[in-house]
PDB file of C-alpha atoms in Angstrom:
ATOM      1  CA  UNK A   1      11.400   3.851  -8.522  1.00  0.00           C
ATOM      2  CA  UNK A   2       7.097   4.683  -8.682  1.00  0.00           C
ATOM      3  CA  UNK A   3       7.623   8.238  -9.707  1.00  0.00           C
ATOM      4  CA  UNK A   4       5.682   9.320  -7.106  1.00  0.00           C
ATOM      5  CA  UNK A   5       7.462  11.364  -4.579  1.00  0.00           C
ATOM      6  CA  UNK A   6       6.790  13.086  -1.059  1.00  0.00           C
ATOM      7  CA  UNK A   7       7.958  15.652   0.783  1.00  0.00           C
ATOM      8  CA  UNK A   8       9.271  16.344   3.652  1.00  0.00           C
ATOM      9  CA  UNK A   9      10.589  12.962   4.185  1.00  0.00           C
ATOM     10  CA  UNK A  10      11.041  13.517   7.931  1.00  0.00           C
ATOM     11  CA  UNK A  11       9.520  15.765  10.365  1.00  0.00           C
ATOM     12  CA  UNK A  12       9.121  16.472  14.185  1.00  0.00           C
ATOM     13  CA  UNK A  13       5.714  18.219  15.009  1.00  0.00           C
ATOM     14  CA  UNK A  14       4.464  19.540  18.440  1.00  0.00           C
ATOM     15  CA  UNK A  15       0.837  18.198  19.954  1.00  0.00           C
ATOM     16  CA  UNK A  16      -1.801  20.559  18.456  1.00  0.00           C
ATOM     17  CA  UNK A  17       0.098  22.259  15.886  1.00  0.00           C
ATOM     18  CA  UNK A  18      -0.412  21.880  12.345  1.00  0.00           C
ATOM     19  CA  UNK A  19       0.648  19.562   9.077  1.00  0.00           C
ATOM     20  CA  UNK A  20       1.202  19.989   5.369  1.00  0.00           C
ATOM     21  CA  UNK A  21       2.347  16.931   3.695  1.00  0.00           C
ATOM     22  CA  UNK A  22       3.068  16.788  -0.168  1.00  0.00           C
ATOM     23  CA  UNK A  23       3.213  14.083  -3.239  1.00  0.00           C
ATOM     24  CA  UNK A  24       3.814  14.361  -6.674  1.00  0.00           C
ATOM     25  CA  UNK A  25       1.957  11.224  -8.332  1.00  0.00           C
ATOM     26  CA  UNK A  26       3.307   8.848 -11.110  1.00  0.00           C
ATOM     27  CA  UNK A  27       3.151  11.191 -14.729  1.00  0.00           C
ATOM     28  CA  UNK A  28       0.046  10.239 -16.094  1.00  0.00           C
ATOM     29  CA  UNK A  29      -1.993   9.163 -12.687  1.00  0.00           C
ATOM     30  CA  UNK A  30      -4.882  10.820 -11.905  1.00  0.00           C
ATOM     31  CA  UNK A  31      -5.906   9.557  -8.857  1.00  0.00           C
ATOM     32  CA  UNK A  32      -4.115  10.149  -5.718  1.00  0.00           C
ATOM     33  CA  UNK A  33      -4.637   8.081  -2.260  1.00  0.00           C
ATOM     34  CA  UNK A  34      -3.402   8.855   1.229  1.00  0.00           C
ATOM     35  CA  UNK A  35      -2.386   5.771   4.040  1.00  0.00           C
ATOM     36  CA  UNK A  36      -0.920   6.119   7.604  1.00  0.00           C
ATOM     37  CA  UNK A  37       0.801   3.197   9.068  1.00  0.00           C
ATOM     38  CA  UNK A  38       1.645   3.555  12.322  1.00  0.00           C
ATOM     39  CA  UNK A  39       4.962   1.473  13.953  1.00  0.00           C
ATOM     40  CA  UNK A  40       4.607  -2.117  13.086  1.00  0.00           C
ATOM     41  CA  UNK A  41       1.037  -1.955  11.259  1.00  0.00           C
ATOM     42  CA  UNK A  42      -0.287  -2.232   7.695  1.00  0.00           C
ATOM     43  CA  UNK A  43      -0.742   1.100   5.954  1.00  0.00           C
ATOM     44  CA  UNK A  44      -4.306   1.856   6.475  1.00  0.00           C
ATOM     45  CA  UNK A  45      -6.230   4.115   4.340  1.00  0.00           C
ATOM     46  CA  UNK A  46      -7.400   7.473   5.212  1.00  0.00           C
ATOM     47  CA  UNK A  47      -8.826   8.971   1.761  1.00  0.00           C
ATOM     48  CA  UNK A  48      -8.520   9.333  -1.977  1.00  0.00           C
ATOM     49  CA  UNK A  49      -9.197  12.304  -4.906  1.00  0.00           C
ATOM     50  CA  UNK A  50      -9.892  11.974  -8.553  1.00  0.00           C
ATOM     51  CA  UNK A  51     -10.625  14.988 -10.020  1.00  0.00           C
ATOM     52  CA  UNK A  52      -9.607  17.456  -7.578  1.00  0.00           C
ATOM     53  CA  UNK A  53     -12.574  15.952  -4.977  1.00  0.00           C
ATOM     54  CA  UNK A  54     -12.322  13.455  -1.955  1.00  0.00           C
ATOM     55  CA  UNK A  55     -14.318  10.520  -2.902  1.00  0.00           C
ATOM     56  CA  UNK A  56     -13.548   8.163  -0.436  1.00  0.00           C
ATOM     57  CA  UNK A  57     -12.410   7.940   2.643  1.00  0.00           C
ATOM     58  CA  UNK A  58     -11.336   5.514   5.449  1.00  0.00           C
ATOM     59  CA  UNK A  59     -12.456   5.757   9.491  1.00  0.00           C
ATOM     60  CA  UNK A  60      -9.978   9.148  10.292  1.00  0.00           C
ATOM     61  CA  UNK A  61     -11.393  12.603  11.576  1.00  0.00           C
ATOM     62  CA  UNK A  62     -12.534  15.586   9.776  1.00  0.00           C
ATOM     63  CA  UNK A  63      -9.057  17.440  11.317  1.00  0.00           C
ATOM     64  CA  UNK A  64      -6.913  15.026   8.198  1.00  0.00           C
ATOM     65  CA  UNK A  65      -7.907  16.924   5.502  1.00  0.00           C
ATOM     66  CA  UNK A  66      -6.399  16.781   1.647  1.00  0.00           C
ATOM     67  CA  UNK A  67      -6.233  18.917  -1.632  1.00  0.00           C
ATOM     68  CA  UNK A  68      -5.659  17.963  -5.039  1.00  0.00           C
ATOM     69  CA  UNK A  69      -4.423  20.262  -7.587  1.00  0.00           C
ATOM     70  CA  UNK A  70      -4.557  20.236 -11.762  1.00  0.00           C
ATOM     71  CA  UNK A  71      -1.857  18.481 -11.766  1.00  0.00           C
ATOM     72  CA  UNK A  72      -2.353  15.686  -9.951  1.00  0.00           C
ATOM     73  CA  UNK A  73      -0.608  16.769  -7.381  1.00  0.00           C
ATOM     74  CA  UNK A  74      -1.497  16.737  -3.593  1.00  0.00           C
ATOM     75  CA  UNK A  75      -1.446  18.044  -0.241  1.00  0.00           C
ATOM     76  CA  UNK A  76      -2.623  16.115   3.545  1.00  0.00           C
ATOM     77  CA  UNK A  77      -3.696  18.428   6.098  1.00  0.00           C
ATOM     78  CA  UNK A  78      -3.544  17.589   9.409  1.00  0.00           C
ATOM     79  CA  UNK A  79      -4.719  19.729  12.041  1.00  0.00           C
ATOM     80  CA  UNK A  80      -4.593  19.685  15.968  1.00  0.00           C
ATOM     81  CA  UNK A  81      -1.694  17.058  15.727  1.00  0.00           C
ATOM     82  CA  UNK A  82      -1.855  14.407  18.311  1.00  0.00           C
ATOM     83  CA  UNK A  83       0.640  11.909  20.235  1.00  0.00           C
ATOM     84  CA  UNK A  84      -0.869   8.828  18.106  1.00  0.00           C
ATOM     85  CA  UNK A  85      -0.444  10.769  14.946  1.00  0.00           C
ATOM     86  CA  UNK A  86       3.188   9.910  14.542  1.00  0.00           C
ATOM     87  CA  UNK A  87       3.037   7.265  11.747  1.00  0.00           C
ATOM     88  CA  UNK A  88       4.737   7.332   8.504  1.00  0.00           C
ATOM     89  CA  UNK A  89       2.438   9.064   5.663  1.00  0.00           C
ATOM     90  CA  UNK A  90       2.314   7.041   2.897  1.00  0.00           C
ATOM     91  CA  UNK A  91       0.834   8.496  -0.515  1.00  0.00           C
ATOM     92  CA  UNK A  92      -0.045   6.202  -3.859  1.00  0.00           C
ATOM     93  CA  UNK A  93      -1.534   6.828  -6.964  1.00  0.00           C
ATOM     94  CA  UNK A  94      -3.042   5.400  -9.990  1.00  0.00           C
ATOM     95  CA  UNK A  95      -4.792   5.969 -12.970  1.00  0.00           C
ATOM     96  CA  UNK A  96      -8.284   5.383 -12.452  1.00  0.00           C
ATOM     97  CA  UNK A  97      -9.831   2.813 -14.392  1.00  0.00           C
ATOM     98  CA  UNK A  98     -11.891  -0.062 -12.280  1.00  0.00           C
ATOM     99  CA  UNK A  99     -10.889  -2.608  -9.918  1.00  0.00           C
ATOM    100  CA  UNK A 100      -7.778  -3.783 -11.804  1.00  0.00           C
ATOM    101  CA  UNK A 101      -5.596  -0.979 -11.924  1.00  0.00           C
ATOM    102  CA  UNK A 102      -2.369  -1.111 -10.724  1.00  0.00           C
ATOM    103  CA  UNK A 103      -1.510   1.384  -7.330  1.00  0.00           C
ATOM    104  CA  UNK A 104       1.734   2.712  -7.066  1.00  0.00           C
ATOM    105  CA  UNK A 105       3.557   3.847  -3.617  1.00  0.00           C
ATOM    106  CA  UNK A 106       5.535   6.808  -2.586  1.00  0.00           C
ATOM    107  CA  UNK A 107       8.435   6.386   0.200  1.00  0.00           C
ATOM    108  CA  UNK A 108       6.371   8.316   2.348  1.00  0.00           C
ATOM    109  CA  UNK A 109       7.010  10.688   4.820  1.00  0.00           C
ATOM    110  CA  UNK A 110       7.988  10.047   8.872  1.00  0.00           C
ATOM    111  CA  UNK A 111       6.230  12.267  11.294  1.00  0.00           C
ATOM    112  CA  UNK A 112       6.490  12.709  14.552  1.00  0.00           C
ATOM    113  CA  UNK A 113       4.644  14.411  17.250  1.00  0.00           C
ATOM    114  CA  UNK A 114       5.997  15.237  20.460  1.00  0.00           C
TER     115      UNK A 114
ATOM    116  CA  UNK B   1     -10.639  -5.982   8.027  1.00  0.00           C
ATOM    117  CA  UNK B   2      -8.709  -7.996   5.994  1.00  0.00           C
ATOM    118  CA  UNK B   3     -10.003 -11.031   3.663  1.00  0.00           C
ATOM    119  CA  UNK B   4      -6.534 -12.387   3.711  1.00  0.00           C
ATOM    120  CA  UNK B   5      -4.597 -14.689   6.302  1.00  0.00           C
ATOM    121  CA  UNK B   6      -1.012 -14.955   5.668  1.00  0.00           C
ATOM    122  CA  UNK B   7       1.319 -16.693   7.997  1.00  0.00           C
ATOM    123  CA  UNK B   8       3.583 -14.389  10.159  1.00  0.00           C
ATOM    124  CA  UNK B   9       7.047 -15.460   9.377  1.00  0.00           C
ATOM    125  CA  UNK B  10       8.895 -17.821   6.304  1.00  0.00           C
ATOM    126  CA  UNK B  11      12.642 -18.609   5.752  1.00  0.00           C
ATOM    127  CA  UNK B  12      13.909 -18.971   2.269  1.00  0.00           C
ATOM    128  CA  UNK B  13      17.728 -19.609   1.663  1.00  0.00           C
ATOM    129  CA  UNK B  14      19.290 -17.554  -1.253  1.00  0.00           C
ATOM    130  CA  UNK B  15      18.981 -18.562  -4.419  1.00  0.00           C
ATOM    131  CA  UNK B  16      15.555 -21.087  -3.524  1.00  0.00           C
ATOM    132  CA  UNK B  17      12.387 -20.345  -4.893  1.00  0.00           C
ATOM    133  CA  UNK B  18      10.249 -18.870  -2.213  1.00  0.00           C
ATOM    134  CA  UNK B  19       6.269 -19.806  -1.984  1.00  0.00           C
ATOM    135  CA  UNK B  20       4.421 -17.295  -0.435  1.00  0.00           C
ATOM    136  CA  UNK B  21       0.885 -18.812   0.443  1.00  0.00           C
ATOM    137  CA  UNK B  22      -2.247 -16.803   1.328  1.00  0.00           C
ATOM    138  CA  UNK B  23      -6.188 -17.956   1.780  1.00  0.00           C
ATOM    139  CA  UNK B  24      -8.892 -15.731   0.811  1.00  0.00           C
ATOM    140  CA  UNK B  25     -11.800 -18.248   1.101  1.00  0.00           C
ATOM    141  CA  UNK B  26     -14.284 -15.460   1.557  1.00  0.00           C
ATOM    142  CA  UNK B  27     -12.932 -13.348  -1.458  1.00  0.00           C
ATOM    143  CA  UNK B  28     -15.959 -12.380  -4.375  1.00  0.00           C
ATOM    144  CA  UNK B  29     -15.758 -13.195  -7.763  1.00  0.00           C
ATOM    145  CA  UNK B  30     -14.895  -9.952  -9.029  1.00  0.00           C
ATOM    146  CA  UNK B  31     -12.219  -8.911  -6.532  1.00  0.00           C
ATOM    147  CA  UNK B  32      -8.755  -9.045  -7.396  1.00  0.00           C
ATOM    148  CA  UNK B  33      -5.371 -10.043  -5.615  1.00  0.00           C
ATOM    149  CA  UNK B  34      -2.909  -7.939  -4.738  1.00  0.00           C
ATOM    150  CA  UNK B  35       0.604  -8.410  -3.650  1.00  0.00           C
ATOM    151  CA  UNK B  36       2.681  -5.785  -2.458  1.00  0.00           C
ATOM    152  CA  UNK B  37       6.260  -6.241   0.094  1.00  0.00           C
ATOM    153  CA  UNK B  38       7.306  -3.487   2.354  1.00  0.00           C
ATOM    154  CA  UNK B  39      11.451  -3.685   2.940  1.00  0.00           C
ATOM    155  CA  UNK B  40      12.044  -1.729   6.496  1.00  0.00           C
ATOM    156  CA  UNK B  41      11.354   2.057   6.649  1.00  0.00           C
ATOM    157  CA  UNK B  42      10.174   2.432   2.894  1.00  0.00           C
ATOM    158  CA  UNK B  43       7.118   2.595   1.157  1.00  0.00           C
ATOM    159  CA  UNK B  44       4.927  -0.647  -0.366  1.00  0.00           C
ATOM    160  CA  UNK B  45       6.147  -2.010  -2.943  1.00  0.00           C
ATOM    161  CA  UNK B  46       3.938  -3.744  -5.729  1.00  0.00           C
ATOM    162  CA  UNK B  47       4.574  -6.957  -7.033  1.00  0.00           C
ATOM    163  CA  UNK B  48       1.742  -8.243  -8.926  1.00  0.00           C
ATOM    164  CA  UNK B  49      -2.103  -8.943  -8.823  1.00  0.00           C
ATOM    165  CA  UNK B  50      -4.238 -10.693 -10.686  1.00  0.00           C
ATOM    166  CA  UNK B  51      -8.486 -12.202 -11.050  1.00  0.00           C
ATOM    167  CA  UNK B  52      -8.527 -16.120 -11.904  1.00  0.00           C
ATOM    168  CA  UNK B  53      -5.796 -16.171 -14.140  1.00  0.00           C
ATOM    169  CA  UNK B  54      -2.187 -17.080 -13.296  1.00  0.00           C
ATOM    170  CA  UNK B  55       0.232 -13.651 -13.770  1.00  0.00           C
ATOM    171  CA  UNK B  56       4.149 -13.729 -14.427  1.00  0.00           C
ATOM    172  CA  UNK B  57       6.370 -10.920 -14.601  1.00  0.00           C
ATOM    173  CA  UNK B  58       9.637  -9.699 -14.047  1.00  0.00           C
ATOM    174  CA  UNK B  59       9.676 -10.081 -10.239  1.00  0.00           C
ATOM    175  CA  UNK B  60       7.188 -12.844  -9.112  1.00  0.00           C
ATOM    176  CA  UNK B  61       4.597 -14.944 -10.434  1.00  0.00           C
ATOM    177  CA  UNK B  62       1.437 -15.596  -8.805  1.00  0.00           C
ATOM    178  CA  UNK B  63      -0.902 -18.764  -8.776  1.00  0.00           C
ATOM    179  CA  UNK B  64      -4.441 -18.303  -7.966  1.00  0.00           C
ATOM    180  CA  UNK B  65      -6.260 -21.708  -7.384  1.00  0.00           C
ATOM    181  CA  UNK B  66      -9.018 -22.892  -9.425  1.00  0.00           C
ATOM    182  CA  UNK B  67     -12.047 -21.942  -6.706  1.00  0.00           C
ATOM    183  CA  UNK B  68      -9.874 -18.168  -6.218  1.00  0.00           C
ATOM    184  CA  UNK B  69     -10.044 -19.256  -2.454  1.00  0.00           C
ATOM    185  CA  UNK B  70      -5.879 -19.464  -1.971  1.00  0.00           C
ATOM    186  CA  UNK B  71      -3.278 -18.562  -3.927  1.00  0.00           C
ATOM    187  CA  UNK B  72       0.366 -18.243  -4.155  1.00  0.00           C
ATOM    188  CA  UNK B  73       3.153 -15.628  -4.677  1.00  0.00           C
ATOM    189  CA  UNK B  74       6.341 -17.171  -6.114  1.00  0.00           C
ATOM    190  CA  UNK B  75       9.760 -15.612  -5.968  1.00  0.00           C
ATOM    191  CA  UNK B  76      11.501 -17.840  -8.435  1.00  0.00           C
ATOM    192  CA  UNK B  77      15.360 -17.005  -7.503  1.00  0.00           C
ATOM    193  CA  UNK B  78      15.586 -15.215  -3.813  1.00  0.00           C
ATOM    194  CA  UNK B  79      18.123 -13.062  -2.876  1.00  0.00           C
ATOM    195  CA  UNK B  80      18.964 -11.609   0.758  1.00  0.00           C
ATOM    196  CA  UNK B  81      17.494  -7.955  -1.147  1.00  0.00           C
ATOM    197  CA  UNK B  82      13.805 -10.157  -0.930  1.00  0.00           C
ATOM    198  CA  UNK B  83      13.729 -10.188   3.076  1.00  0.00           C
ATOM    199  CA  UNK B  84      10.699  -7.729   3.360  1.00  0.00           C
ATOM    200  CA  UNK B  85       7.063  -8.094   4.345  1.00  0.00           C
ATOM    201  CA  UNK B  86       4.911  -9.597   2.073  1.00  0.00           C
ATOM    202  CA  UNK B  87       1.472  -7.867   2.051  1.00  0.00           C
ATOM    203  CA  UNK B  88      -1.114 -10.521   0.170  1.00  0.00           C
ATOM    204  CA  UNK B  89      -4.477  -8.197  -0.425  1.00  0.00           C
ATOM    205  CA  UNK B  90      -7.715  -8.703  -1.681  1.00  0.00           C
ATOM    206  CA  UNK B  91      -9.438  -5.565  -3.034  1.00  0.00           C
ATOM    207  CA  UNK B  92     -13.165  -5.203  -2.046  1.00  0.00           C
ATOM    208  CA  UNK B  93     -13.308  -1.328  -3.176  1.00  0.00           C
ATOM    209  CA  UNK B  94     -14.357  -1.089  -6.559  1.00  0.00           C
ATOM    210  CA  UNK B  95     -14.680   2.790  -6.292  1.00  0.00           C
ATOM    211  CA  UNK B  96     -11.426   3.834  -5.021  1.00  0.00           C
ATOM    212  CA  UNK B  97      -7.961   2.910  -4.652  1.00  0.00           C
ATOM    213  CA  UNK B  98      -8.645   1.398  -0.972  1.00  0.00           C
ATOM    214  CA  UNK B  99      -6.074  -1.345   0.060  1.00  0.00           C
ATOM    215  CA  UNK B 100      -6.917  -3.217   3.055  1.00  0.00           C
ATOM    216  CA  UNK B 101      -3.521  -4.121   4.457  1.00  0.00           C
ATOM    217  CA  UNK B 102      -2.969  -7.318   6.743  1.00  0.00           C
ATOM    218  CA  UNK B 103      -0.062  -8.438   8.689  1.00  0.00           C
ATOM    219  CA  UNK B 104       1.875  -9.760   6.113  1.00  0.00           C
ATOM    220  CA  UNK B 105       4.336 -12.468   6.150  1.00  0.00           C
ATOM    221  CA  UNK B 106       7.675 -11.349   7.213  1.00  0.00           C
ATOM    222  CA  UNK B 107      10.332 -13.696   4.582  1.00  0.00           C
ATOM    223  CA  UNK B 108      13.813 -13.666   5.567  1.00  0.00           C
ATOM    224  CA  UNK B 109      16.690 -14.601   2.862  1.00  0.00           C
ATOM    225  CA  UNK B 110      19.419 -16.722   4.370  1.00  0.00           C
ATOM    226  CA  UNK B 111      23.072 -17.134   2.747  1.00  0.00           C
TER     227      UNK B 111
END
């Protein structure tokens, strides 16, 4: 087990509604990062925040949005759902500290959009 | 994309060492390697990573060559539990916690 957990773990959306996806990081991470992998792809990255702020984020549209909260804790919006946004949502966090850190996983969460 | 190539597919039987090989001939001297394996349906799961020197610990070790440009993940006693995909990743962001995932090499345990 990575300690970091997501919720919901499975979830059937309709095209253009709405998203809230949740993770709890690893105790002691600060940093919190958000994937998709689509069916039979590599997770790719869509964005990351330290410190309550985005700073960074991968080639996805403004409509995937994120929060972080004291805690550590965080959210990933996604609005106007589309066909191609059924993926599985993968969070990961770390604690922030240069190129060497070590990134943990979540189980993610499945969601699909009918 | 990627720095990594990986080949697709590997058989191991259980109980044999399995050698995982990956190049990264382009990779910087500053970037590290990662190693993560994804079992069906879950989430990544790290292994190991390492700079220039060789790394050991409870699951794998990994063998970085002498010029950084290949190296090797080693799974010293397989079991059918290691059939996964094996993600071999070289990390170009220093800034964030970006992982640029490849296609892996899918290893399958026999009896």
């Amino acid at each position: 087990e990575t300690g970091v957990t997501q919720s919901p773990t499975h979830l059937i959306k309709t095209r253009g509604q709405q998203v809230t996806l949740r993770c709890s990081s690893q105790s002691g991470h600060n940093t919190v990062s958000w994937y998709q992998q689509a069916l039979g792809q590599g997770p790719q990255f869509i964005f990351q925040y330290y410190r309550e702020e985005e700073n960074g984020r991968g080639n996805f549209p403004p409509r995937f949005s994120g929060l972080q909260f004291p805690n550590y804790s965080s959210e990933l919006n996604v609005n106007a759902l589309e066909l191609d946004d059924s993926a599985l949502y993968l969070c990961a966090s770390s604690v922030t500290g240069g190129s060497g850190n070590t990134i943990y996983f979540g189980e993610g969460s499945w969601l699909t959009v009918v | 994309d990627a720095k990594t190539t990986q080949p697709p597919s590997m058989d191991c039987a259980e109980g044999r060492a399995a050698n995982l090989p990956c190049n990264h001939s382009t990779i910087s001297g500053n970037e590290y390697v990662y190693w993560y394996r994804q079992i069906h349906s879950q989430g990544p799961q790290y292994i190991i990573h390492g700079l220039k020197n060789n790394e050991t610990n409870e699951m794998a070790s990994l063998i970085i060559t002498e010029d950084r440009k290949s190296s090797t993940l080693i799974l010293p006693h397989a079991t059918l539990r290691d059939t996964a995909v094996y993600y071999c990743i070289v990390r170009v962001d220093m800034d964030t916690d970006k992982l640029i995932f490849g296609t892996g090499t899918r290893l399958q345990v026999f009896p």
